[in-house]
Amino acid sequence: MLSIDASGVLMVDQSAGDAVNRSVWGEFTGGMRGRWDQRRAILRLLLGGGPAVVGSAVLLQIIAGLLPIGFVLATAGVIAGVPAAVEGGVDSSAWQQLRDHLIAAAALFFAIQLLLPVQAFLGEVLRRRIDDRVRDRLMADSFAGPSVAVLEDPEVLDQAADGVNMLRMAAWTPGAACAGFIALLSHYLQTVAAAVVVAVVYEWWAGAAVLLAGLVIRFGYRVGLSVFGRIFMTHQRVRRRRFYFRDLLFTADAAKEIRVFGLLGWVGERYSDAFMASSVPVWQQRRRIFYGPYVLYTLTAFVLLGGVLAAVARASATGVLGVGAFMIVMQAALSSIRIGAFIAESDVQTEYGMNAQQALTRLGELTLAAADPGGSETPSAELPIREIRFERVTFRYAPDAPPVLDGLDLVIPAGASLAIVGLNGAGKTTLVKLLARLYEPESGRITADGVDIRTFDGAAWQRKVAAIFQDFVHFELPVRDNVGFGAGGLRDDEPIEEALRRAGALEFVAGLPAGLDTPLSRQYTDGAELSGGQWQRIAIARALIAVEGGARVLVLDEPTASLDARAEVAFFERFLDLTSGATSLVISHRFSTVRRADRIAVLEHGRVTESGTHDGLLAAGGRYAELFMLQAARFAEDEPSGDDDLIEETADA
Ligand SMILES: Nc1ncnc2c1ncn2[C@@H]1O[C@H](COP(=O)(O)OP(=O)(O)OP(=O)(O)O)[C@@H](O)[C@H]1O
């Protein structure tokens, strides 16, 4: 078996050979129960497609299933009527009968052709409706709780990869499975109707035999497809890696580095490796799954159908069946066997669509199970009045990972600013994520004025925390939305302009082609691309408007990392004014930023190792003082090319 390692390199995996040793039938029956569950789930979804659309689609399928049999009868009537019509001449009743049969056959033929696009259209409407519902459900489940932990779990992501990918590409989705099952209706109906015609016109056993022949092939084919689909699903992890490389090539963000580092060939190779690793094991199984059983069920059907055709030929030769009856039976028998063939509008859609449905349902269940909205209490508008407190908080990202926070105690005084400093990876951002309840502590608790924040409704608490993370989202949307999202999608000019002004962004926004309505991406007409520092000011405006909108805790994670020295000084000159009344938490590696905070905490080894005012910490001569002096010395070295204000600000402490 082939697999792929974390860096995308193709590997030979010896452990995945179990499936090869099981018989196709064994695998099919082993998964039987799950398959019925899948079908029930699809049926439930289908019922939610709306009575009008589902009813019309079913009705069309019934008509589409019966029309071909009418066509068989009409064409048989044409062929059987030719000798008598020729003999009777153009004025004979035989000739008129022939003409009527011909018109009926032509009309039925056109009706069948006309129905095809209408069937396809209704199928598409149904697919979209159902997929929209699935998407809405998934969104609701995914956002049911405040935590994002489950959405980062590699196992969960592996399981969901195919389903999410299918939904994104609108292919082989749960909706497609629903439409595919409805499309089967006409095929089954046609088969049964053809078998009934054979039974009525000729012999009941012949009808039963052609029905059986058709069903044997169909069943055999679906067994193979179903087992194939199950094996296909077991390679989701490698496929997820393949999707990653595929998407990388189409991502604007990656395009720069792929060019600069000449990575096109490398990414292409990794994609091919991932493609082979996810496909070769499945291809290897294909022969075993399809070819052997195919011979068996085809032979069975061949014997059944061959027996019927031989008997029909004999009955015709001995005069038991006339020409018309012979034609009807032959055509009906052959049309009933068509159910065994691959049904383009149904087979792959139903099989893979059911798998996608299963994966998405599982994702929804997992996110829902992990969604602990906490209590139902709504925090009061003024909270926190005194403080937010971390009490012996321990947290790790995975059960087997080392703790990032290890019995951390921290007080964030209300209405004041606290800066957190620490080396890369010390856990500063993690601390903020816990504060925003994006993760829950493994032990310990976080309180606001003495109340455990878990007792608050998760969403209500998150509205209180206006956090701008280092990797805040650059929405490819107008400035208005990029700022207004901070206060639940506010769009009014006045508060947005005020927030932009306070964040020092109003001037450059005013210079944009459409001002507040300029989309922040060059990929749109009239769009504008901002610099890193300009984006950061937009993000700060987003946070400030959130405070206006009722947030009480302002968190800025590296707020000035992309600001030039002057902009940073200007920002912090107004910082206290901007955040007055709000509790603010600033994470920064820039000591010129940090020193302006009311209090500073040093985070190391998962705990707060020092805390106090800038002056107090410097005087104590501990870790803070060491890091501060290091940075001040570096700025002093850079003096000739550096920014005078900043050097003064930093070294002047
Ligand atoms: N989503 C995540 N899943 C698993 N581990 C994570 C995740 N996010 C962060 N970590 C790990 O947790 C540790 C702390 O990361 P965190 O981002 O909190 O550090 P930080 O102090 O903010 O670092 P920096 O100064 O570089 O921004 C790091 O070892 C990091 O690898």
XYZ file of C-alpha atoms and ligand atoms in Angstrom:
684
model
C 0.000 0.000 0.000
C 1.120 3.539 -0.661
C 0.724 6.406 1.702
C 2.192 9.816 2.150
C 4.185 11.291 5.002
C 3.723 14.681 6.624
C 5.919 16.451 4.082
C 4.010 14.897 1.238
C 6.519 12.208 0.299
C 5.171 8.941 -1.101
C 5.691 6.003 1.301
C 5.043 2.290 1.205
C 2.693 1.362 4.026
C 2.724 -2.347 4.857
C -0.018 -2.241 7.451
C -2.954 -1.340 5.273
C -3.347 -4.654 3.500
C -6.195 -6.072 5.616
C -8.904 -5.149 3.186
C -7.188 -7.153 0.430
C -7.642 -10.338 2.381
C -11.372 -9.979 2.875
C -13.778 -11.215 0.199
C -15.850 -8.630 -1.627
C -18.987 -10.299 -0.319
C -17.606 -10.348 3.209
C -16.858 -6.663 2.990
C -20.285 -5.931 1.559
C -22.210 -7.829 4.210
C -19.929 -6.397 6.897
C -20.978 -2.899 5.948
C -24.629 -3.748 5.331
C -25.983 -2.155 8.473
C -24.112 1.060 7.920
C -25.413 1.141 4.369
C -29.039 0.929 5.505
C -28.365 3.699 7.986
C -26.935 5.776 5.139
C -30.015 5.121 3.020
C -32.345 6.094 5.838
C -30.378 9.298 6.339
C -30.664 10.110 2.634
C -34.402 9.411 2.709
C -34.801 11.779 5.655
C -32.891 14.429 3.749
C -34.993 13.816 0.676
C -38.187 14.408 2.613
C -36.808 17.807 3.518
C -36.433 18.725 -0.163
C -39.943 20.209 -0.272
C -43.126 18.415 -1.399
C -43.464 20.333 -4.676
C -39.964 19.618 -5.982
C -39.757 16.071 -4.644
C -43.307 15.301 -5.848
C -42.629 16.685 -9.343
C -39.319 14.822 -9.568
C -40.974 11.540 -8.539
C -43.850 12.049 -10.963
C -41.472 12.748 -13.834
C -39.499 9.631 -12.981
C -42.663 7.519 -13.056
C -43.571 8.920 -16.457
C -39.992 8.471 -17.668
C -40.071 4.850 -16.475
C -43.277 4.010 -18.339
C -42.719 5.846 -21.630
C -40.036 3.431 -22.952
C -42.454 0.523 -22.596
C -45.049 2.460 -24.582
C -42.346 3.032 -27.196
C -41.574 -0.717 -27.297
C -45.254 -1.515 -27.815
C -45.663 1.144 -30.498
C -42.568 0.141 -32.485
C -43.537 -3.524 -32.227
C -46.941 -2.514 -33.607
C -45.193 -0.713 -36.491
C -43.037 -3.715 -37.393
C -45.862 -6.196 -36.999
C -48.238 -4.015 -39.051
C -45.968 -3.493 -42.087
C -46.888 -6.697 -44.042
C -50.655 -6.154 -43.654
C -50.382 -2.449 -44.495
C -48.338 -3.156 -47.618
C -50.825 -5.758 -48.665
C -53.900 -3.620 -47.905
C -52.595 -0.425 -49.513
C -52.754 3.218 -48.398
C -56.515 3.285 -47.911
C -56.721 0.140 -45.825
C -57.415 0.131 -42.077
C -54.095 -1.793 -41.637
C -52.300 1.156 -43.203
C -54.061 3.596 -40.850
C -53.180 1.374 -37.913
C -49.552 1.366 -39.025
C -49.618 5.152 -39.285
C -51.150 5.480 -35.782
C -48.463 3.213 -34.330
C -45.791 5.216 -36.120
C -47.134 8.531 -34.792
C -47.386 7.036 -31.286
C -43.789 5.754 -31.477
C -42.521 9.131 -32.727
C -44.500 11.019 -30.072
C -43.223 8.753 -27.334
C -39.673 9.106 -28.610
C -39.902 12.904 -28.502
C -41.560 12.824 -25.094
C -38.666 10.747 -23.756
C -36.149 13.196 -25.238
C -38.044 16.204 -23.869
C -38.246 14.717 -20.411
C -34.496 14.256 -20.111
C -33.523 17.929 -19.590
C -36.529 18.512 -17.328
C -35.497 15.527 -15.201
C -31.939 16.838 -15.064
C -33.152 20.318 -14.120
C -35.376 19.060 -11.304
C -32.560 16.830 -10.079
C -30.289 19.865 -9.928
C -32.894 21.946 -8.067
C -33.320 19.115 -5.583
C -29.568 18.713 -5.132
C -29.076 22.390 -4.443
C -31.957 22.612 -1.994
C -30.782 19.638 -0.030
C -27.143 20.661 -0.075
C -28.136 24.112 1.174
C -29.906 22.467 4.088
C -26.917 20.220 4.778
C -24.609 23.244 4.685
C -26.872 25.253 7.017
C -27.057 22.320 9.437
C -23.292 21.887 9.356
C -22.753 25.590 10.002
C -25.193 25.519 12.903
C -23.489 22.454 14.408
C -19.990 23.835 13.853
C -20.818 27.123 15.522
C -22.984 25.663 18.266
C -20.267 26.131 20.851
C -17.622 28.780 21.412
C -14.687 26.373 21.075
C -12.711 25.777 17.874
C -10.719 22.842 19.266
C -12.642 20.081 17.491
C -12.304 21.854 14.142
C -8.514 21.607 14.470
C -8.482 17.925 15.406
C -6.556 16.076 12.659
C -8.760 12.977 13.023
C -11.907 15.021 12.602
C -10.442 16.869 9.633
C -9.400 13.586 7.996
C -12.867 12.167 8.379
C -14.549 15.277 7.073
C -12.130 15.967 4.207
C -14.060 14.239 1.416
C -17.464 15.464 2.548
C -16.327 19.049 2.855
C -14.498 18.870 -0.470
C -17.577 17.430 -2.206
C -19.776 20.119 -0.724
C -17.345 22.829 -1.783
C -17.164 21.515 -5.336
C -20.919 20.751 -5.455
C -20.172 17.224 -6.670
C -21.280 13.872 -5.245
C -22.884 15.610 -2.319
C -25.735 14.411 -0.086
C -28.067 16.374 -2.363
C -26.614 14.595 -5.412
C -27.268 11.275 -3.642
C -30.912 12.254 -3.096
C -31.340 13.276 -6.739
C -29.510 10.083 -7.775
C -31.871 7.869 -5.803
C -34.894 9.523 -7.367
C -33.322 9.028 -10.797
C -33.177 5.283 -10.093
C -36.953 5.183 -9.890
C -37.499 5.403 -13.655
C -34.920 2.685 -14.285
C -36.497 0.262 -11.826
C -39.966 1.056 -13.081
C -38.887 0.451 -16.653
C -37.397 -2.893 -15.664
C -40.475 -4.049 -13.787
C -42.804 -2.830 -16.547
C -40.726 -4.646 -19.164
C -40.822 -7.857 -17.117
C -44.615 -7.542 -16.745
C -44.959 -7.086 -20.509
C -42.865 -10.228 -21.116
C -44.975 -12.143 -18.577
C -48.272 -10.960 -20.090
C -47.373 -11.285 -23.770
C -45.417 -14.522 -23.393
C -44.989 -16.530 -20.151
C -44.894 -15.529 -16.459
C -41.653 -17.434 -15.874
C -39.977 -15.558 -18.714
C -41.043 -12.253 -17.113
C -39.644 -13.431 -13.781
C -36.398 -14.568 -15.442
C -35.714 -11.260 -17.241
C -36.497 -9.333 -14.047
C -34.113 -11.545 -12.118
C -31.397 -11.199 -14.783
C -31.610 -7.389 -14.623
C -31.591 -7.324 -10.829
C -28.659 -9.762 -10.563
C -26.460 -7.513 -12.682
C -27.616 -4.374 -10.882
C -27.104 -5.892 -7.465
C -23.678 -7.262 -8.408
C -22.576 -3.926 -9.762
C -23.824 -2.012 -6.707
C -22.115 -4.453 -4.343
C -18.833 -3.694 -6.101
C -19.454 0.052 -6.119
C -20.395 0.033 -2.479
C -17.285 -1.896 -1.401
C -15.175 0.324 -3.643
C -16.729 3.406 -2.033
C -15.929 2.098 1.441
C -12.304 1.426 0.540
C -12.100 4.825 -1.122
C -13.168 6.418 2.162
C -10.375 4.775 4.112
C -7.847 6.899 2.199
C -9.260 10.245 3.234
C -6.127 11.311 5.072
C -3.900 11.046 1.998
C -6.570 12.602 -0.147
C -6.737 15.554 2.225
C -3.044 16.110 1.610
C -3.713 15.910 -2.132
C -6.471 18.534 -1.881
C -4.005 20.747 -0.014
C -1.415 20.647 -2.814
C -4.113 21.129 -5.437
C -5.517 24.205 -3.668
C -2.049 25.588 -2.999
C -1.500 26.096 -6.695
C -4.639 28.198 -6.923
C -4.129 30.260 -3.775
C -3.114 33.852 -4.354
C -1.268 33.957 -1.019
C 0.969 31.055 -1.985
C 1.519 32.262 -5.545
C 4.248 34.711 -4.483
C 6.381 32.202 -2.646
C 5.843 29.447 -5.166
C 7.358 31.805 -7.725
C 10.091 33.305 -5.589
C 11.354 29.938 -4.395
C 10.658 28.210 -7.717
C 8.335 25.719 -6.054
C 6.032 24.980 -8.967
C 7.772 21.723 -9.848
C 8.051 20.737 -6.200
C 4.368 21.352 -5.510
C 3.453 19.584 -8.761
C 5.477 16.550 -7.743
C 3.994 16.497 -4.267
C 0.537 16.707 -5.782
C 1.305 13.788 -8.108
C 2.697 11.788 -5.188
C -0.368 12.481 -3.120
C -2.569 11.649 -6.076
C -0.832 8.312 -6.556
C -0.808 7.580 -2.838
C -4.546 8.149 -2.606
C -5.406 6.461 -5.902
C -3.084 3.489 -6.393
C -4.363 1.478 -3.406
C -7.911 2.081 -4.604
C -7.050 1.120 -8.183
C -5.387 -2.054 -6.938
C -8.617 -3.021 -5.234
C -10.697 -2.210 -8.284
C -9.683 -5.366 -10.150
C -10.502 -7.575 -7.186
C -13.778 -5.841 -6.489
C -15.200 -5.480 -9.967
C -13.670 -8.027 -12.360
C -14.135 -11.376 -10.545
C -17.714 -10.778 -9.367
C -18.519 -9.183 -12.728
C -17.878 -12.467 -14.548
C -20.069 -14.311 -12.040
C -23.134 -12.125 -12.158
C -22.879 -11.510 -15.878
C -22.798 -15.255 -16.498
C -25.843 -15.737 -14.272
C -27.762 -13.042 -16.120
C -26.560 -14.403 -19.457
C -27.918 -17.867 -18.643
C -31.266 -16.468 -17.489
C -31.700 -14.126 -20.405
C -30.299 -16.605 -22.919
C -32.887 -19.174 -21.770
C -35.713 -16.661 -22.233
C -34.521 -15.534 -25.659
C -34.066 -19.118 -26.849
C -37.577 -20.010 -25.688
C -38.996 -16.871 -27.339
C -37.190 -17.658 -30.614
C -38.529 -21.194 -30.521
C -42.066 -19.999 -29.769
C -41.830 -17.600 -32.658
C -40.480 -20.269 -35.040
C -43.273 -22.647 -34.124
C -45.903 -19.947 -34.598
C -46.858 -19.688 -30.899
C -45.761 -16.037 -30.970
C -46.589 -13.735 -33.859
C -44.166 -11.140 -35.258
C -45.564 -8.325 -33.101
C -45.511 -10.351 -29.897
C -42.027 -11.589 -30.741
C -40.805 -8.019 -31.182
C -42.436 -6.868 -27.968
C -40.983 -9.704 -25.896
C -37.498 -9.353 -27.389
C -37.339 -5.589 -26.890
C -38.870 -5.737 -23.412
C -36.497 -8.491 -22.328
C -33.484 -6.543 -23.567
C -34.695 -3.261 -22.072
C -35.157 -4.849 -18.630
C -31.520 -5.876 -18.563
C -30.420 -2.272 -19.086
C -30.879 -1.624 -15.376
C -27.681 -3.569 -14.866
C -25.622 -1.033 -16.776
C -23.901 1.962 -15.218
C -26.467 4.684 -14.593
C -24.631 7.928 -15.172
C -27.061 10.181 -13.348
C -27.244 8.025 -10.259
C -24.626 5.414 -9.414
C -21.558 7.418 -8.477
C -23.656 10.229 -7.019
C -25.555 7.929 -4.687
C -22.553 5.938 -3.505
C -20.146 8.805 -2.949
C -22.938 11.187 -1.977
C -23.937 8.793 0.822
C -20.337 8.691 1.970
C -20.194 12.480 1.917
C -23.431 12.595 3.900
C -21.967 10.191 6.441
C -18.749 12.211 6.751
C -20.606 15.514 7.121
C -23.060 14.058 9.622
C -20.130 12.732 11.637
C -18.450 16.122 11.499
C -21.664 17.753 12.696
C -22.034 15.212 15.506
C -18.454 15.671 16.646
C -18.642 19.446 16.634
C -21.994 19.327 18.384
C -20.716 16.880 20.988
C -17.717 19.110 21.598
C -19.871 22.219 21.661
C -20.236 23.059 25.272
C -21.918 26.428 25.240
C -21.290 26.567 28.986
C -23.975 28.036 31.158
C -26.916 30.033 29.983
C -26.192 33.118 32.054
C -25.775 36.364 30.161
C -22.885 38.386 31.560
C -23.938 41.848 32.702
C -23.104 44.719 30.386
C -20.541 46.198 32.786
C -18.628 42.983 33.455
C -15.735 42.898 34.361
C -15.889 45.648 36.946
C -12.975 44.445 39.103
C -10.850 41.925 37.243
C -10.460 38.846 35.117
C -8.494 36.141 36.835
C -6.754 33.009 35.564
C -6.625 30.550 38.461
C -4.146 27.692 38.139
C -5.025 27.253 34.489
C -3.477 24.307 32.680
C -3.984 23.746 28.981
C -2.551 21.535 26.243
C -3.609 21.297 22.606
C -3.674 17.511 22.511
C -3.824 14.939 25.326
C -0.321 13.705 24.515
C 1.191 17.167 23.960
C 3.116 19.038 26.662
C 1.132 21.710 28.512
C 1.326 25.184 26.993
C -0.067 26.730 30.156
C 0.851 24.942 33.332
C -0.947 26.093 36.460
C -0.978 29.707 35.304
C -2.192 32.440 37.669
C -2.836 35.874 36.226
C -4.916 38.901 37.123
C -6.116 41.249 34.399
C -7.309 44.374 36.221
C -10.546 45.822 34.849
C -10.372 49.223 33.177
C -6.595 49.073 32.875
C -4.090 47.789 30.368
C -1.994 44.700 30.844
C 0.828 43.697 28.520
C 2.011 40.120 28.174
C 5.555 39.444 27.097
C 7.388 36.198 26.520
C 9.489 34.379 24.006
C 8.055 32.849 20.841
C 5.861 29.894 21.698
C 5.544 30.885 25.365
C 1.755 30.625 25.139
C 0.704 34.274 24.933
C -1.790 33.810 22.094
C -3.015 30.600 23.694
C -3.835 32.550 26.826
C -5.965 34.929 24.775
C -7.710 32.022 23.047
C -8.660 30.625 26.450
C -9.885 34.036 27.540
C -12.082 34.153 24.421
C -13.214 30.582 25.158
C -11.972 29.319 21.807
C -10.524 26.523 23.970
C -11.390 25.392 27.469
C -8.764 24.881 30.191
C -7.861 21.320 31.059
C -7.879 22.340 34.709
C -8.195 25.542 36.665
C -10.634 28.281 35.759
C -10.963 31.788 34.431
C -13.224 34.150 36.313
C -14.688 37.572 35.670
C -15.366 39.379 38.931
C -15.218 36.009 40.651
C -17.679 34.240 38.294
C -16.357 31.318 36.234
C -16.696 32.425 32.592
C -17.905 28.918 31.729
C -21.168 29.706 33.473
C -21.845 32.381 30.864
C -23.402 31.649 27.521
C -20.394 31.122 25.228
C -21.526 33.426 22.431
C -22.539 36.171 24.869
C -19.117 36.034 26.537
C -17.330 36.153 23.188
C -19.190 39.374 22.315
C -17.501 40.860 25.382
C -14.009 40.088 24.144
C -12.854 42.101 21.140
C -9.743 40.213 20.115
C -7.565 41.034 17.149
C -5.250 38.091 16.643
C -1.890 38.181 14.923
C -3.450 36.319 11.990
C -6.660 38.370 11.899
C -8.785 37.830 8.820
C -8.235 40.037 5.794
C -11.782 39.905 4.439
C -11.825 40.496 0.702
C -14.697 42.902 1.294
C -15.197 46.669 1.482
C -13.508 48.644 4.263
C -16.972 49.211 5.722
C -17.437 45.488 6.350
C -13.879 44.884 7.463
C -14.438 47.400 10.251
C -18.168 46.951 10.853
C -17.783 43.196 11.501
C -16.372 44.212 14.880
C -19.849 45.342 15.940
C -22.029 42.650 14.398
C -21.905 43.966 10.847
C -22.541 47.650 11.551
C -22.501 49.617 8.256
C -23.176 53.253 9.189
C -20.610 55.778 7.989
C -20.247 57.769 11.180
C -19.129 55.134 13.715
C -16.966 53.402 11.116
C -15.197 56.619 10.181
C -14.732 57.449 13.849
C -13.140 54.035 14.513
C -10.906 54.473 11.459
C -9.894 57.939 12.618
C -8.986 56.673 16.077
C -6.989 53.823 14.569
C -5.149 56.284 12.326
C -6.614 54.791 9.163
C -9.122 57.408 8.033
C -6.667 59.330 5.914
C -5.579 56.466 3.689
C -9.116 55.047 3.487
C -10.329 58.433 2.239
C -7.775 58.135 -0.555
C -9.093 54.762 -1.729
C -11.068 54.718 -5.022
C -14.458 54.197 -3.385
C -13.613 55.224 0.178
C -15.404 53.036 2.697
C -16.847 50.932 -0.099
C -13.518 49.950 -1.606
C -13.063 46.176 -1.592
C -9.787 45.355 0.122
C -8.331 43.165 -2.584
C -6.810 43.881 -5.954
C -8.639 40.848 -7.238
C -11.841 42.897 -7.521
C -12.617 45.763 -9.844
C -11.850 49.019 -8.025
C -10.312 46.987 -5.219
C -7.231 48.095 -3.320
C -4.418 46.137 -1.760
C -3.256 47.411 1.617
C 0.153 47.132 3.192
C 0.619 45.032 6.320
C 0.611 48.127 8.519
C -2.503 49.543 6.855
C -4.278 46.241 7.378
C -3.276 46.333 11.001
C -4.895 49.742 11.420
C -8.079 48.423 9.832
C -7.990 45.576 12.350
C -7.478 48.012 15.208
C -10.484 49.986 13.966
C -12.430 46.707 13.978
C -11.500 46.160 17.617
C -12.315 49.745 18.579
C -15.752 49.566 17.027
C -16.322 46.347 18.930
C -15.677 48.236 22.147
C -18.204 50.822 20.983
C -20.586 47.941 20.324
C -20.397 46.669 23.913
C -17.191 44.619 24.139
C -15.489 45.242 27.485
C -12.193 43.467 26.986
C -9.952 44.611 24.175
C -7.226 42.186 23.160
C -4.546 43.200 20.724
C -2.124 40.445 19.801
C 0.919 42.108 18.247
C -1.066 45.238 17.338
C 1.949 47.200 16.224
C 4.094 44.509 14.628
C 3.498 45.907 11.143
C 3.316 49.561 12.089
C 6.274 51.783 11.387
C 7.950 53.352 14.402
C 6.154 56.682 14.104
C 2.786 55.023 13.672
C 3.438 52.887 16.711
C 4.299 55.912 18.838
C 1.231 57.741 17.533
C -0.956 54.730 18.209
C 0.152 54.395 21.794
C -0.047 58.083 22.465
C -3.747 57.630 21.983
C -3.951 54.083 23.300
C -5.202 54.849 26.809
C -7.640 57.357 25.450
C -8.862 54.831 22.868
C -9.415 52.122 25.424
C -10.526 54.217 28.373
C -12.984 52.298 30.497
C -12.187 49.057 28.709
C -9.989 46.319 30.002
C -7.174 45.851 27.551
C -4.661 43.129 27.029
C -1.729 43.716 24.723
C 0.705 41.121 23.508
C 3.816 42.465 21.944
C 7.473 41.785 21.352
C 8.089 45.515 21.068
C 9.068 46.874 24.420
C 8.283 50.401 23.306
C 4.696 49.195 23.127
C 4.782 47.051 26.232
C 6.218 49.657 28.572
C 3.179 51.887 28.096
C 0.845 49.365 29.675
C -0.308 49.839 33.279
C 1.008 46.424 34.187
C 3.214 43.857 32.488
C 3.318 40.091 32.961
C 6.146 37.856 31.763
C 5.068 34.442 30.547
C 7.553 31.590 30.666
C 7.272 27.815 31.006
C 3.494 28.029 30.993
C 3.317 30.426 33.948
C 3.592 34.075 34.830
C 7.092 34.384 36.203
C 7.131 38.148 36.804
C 4.587 40.911 36.883
C 4.514 44.563 37.765
C 4.952 47.991 36.237
C 7.631 48.705 33.663
C 9.733 50.605 36.182
C 9.233 47.996 38.881
C 10.232 45.136 36.583
C 13.292 47.005 35.344
C 14.350 47.731 38.878
C 13.872 44.074 39.831
C 16.476 43.179 37.196
C 14.800 39.917 36.218
C 13.812 38.377 32.913
C 11.854 41.439 31.764
C 14.795 43.721 32.434
C 17.098 41.332 30.559
C 14.843 41.200 27.478
C 14.218 44.932 27.565
C 17.920 45.775 27.740
C 18.641 43.371 24.899
C 16.166 45.156 22.660
C 17.239 48.619 23.747
C 20.867 47.700 22.990
C 19.856 46.473 19.552
C 18.049 49.713 18.779
C 21.028 51.681 19.998
C 23.272 49.750 17.584
C 20.834 50.473 14.771
C 20.713 54.155 15.665
C 22.180 55.635 12.476
C 19.527 54.014 10.315
C 16.789 53.704 12.936
C 14.009 55.992 13.898
C 15.051 58.602 16.409
C 11.731 58.768 18.174
C 11.604 55.081 18.709
C 15.150 54.850 20.001
C 14.415 57.601 22.446
C 11.150 55.972 23.444
C 12.786 52.631 24.080
C 16.115 53.553 25.622
C 14.717 56.410 27.596
C 12.949 54.075 30.015
N -3.821 25.307 17.256
C -2.753 24.744 17.824
N -2.619 23.399 17.881
C -1.551 22.831 18.464
N -0.534 23.518 19.013
C -0.594 24.852 18.981
C -1.694 25.538 18.389
N -1.481 26.859 18.501
C -0.305 27.001 19.154
N 0.222 25.805 19.442
C 1.467 25.568 20.175
O 1.334 26.155 21.463
C 2.525 26.800 21.847
C 2.242 28.243 22.251
O 1.813 28.927 21.083
P 1.320 30.444 21.143
O 0.880 30.827 19.792
O 0.347 30.605 22.250
O 2.681 31.177 21.541
P 3.015 32.721 21.561
O 3.625 32.998 22.884
O 1.819 33.542 21.200
O 4.110 32.772 20.429
P 4.566 33.979 19.446
O 5.275 34.993 20.274
O 5.479 33.311 18.517
O 3.326 34.510 18.812
C 3.496 26.647 20.703
O 4.376 25.595 21.002
C 2.639 26.254 19.517
O 3.298 25.373 18.670
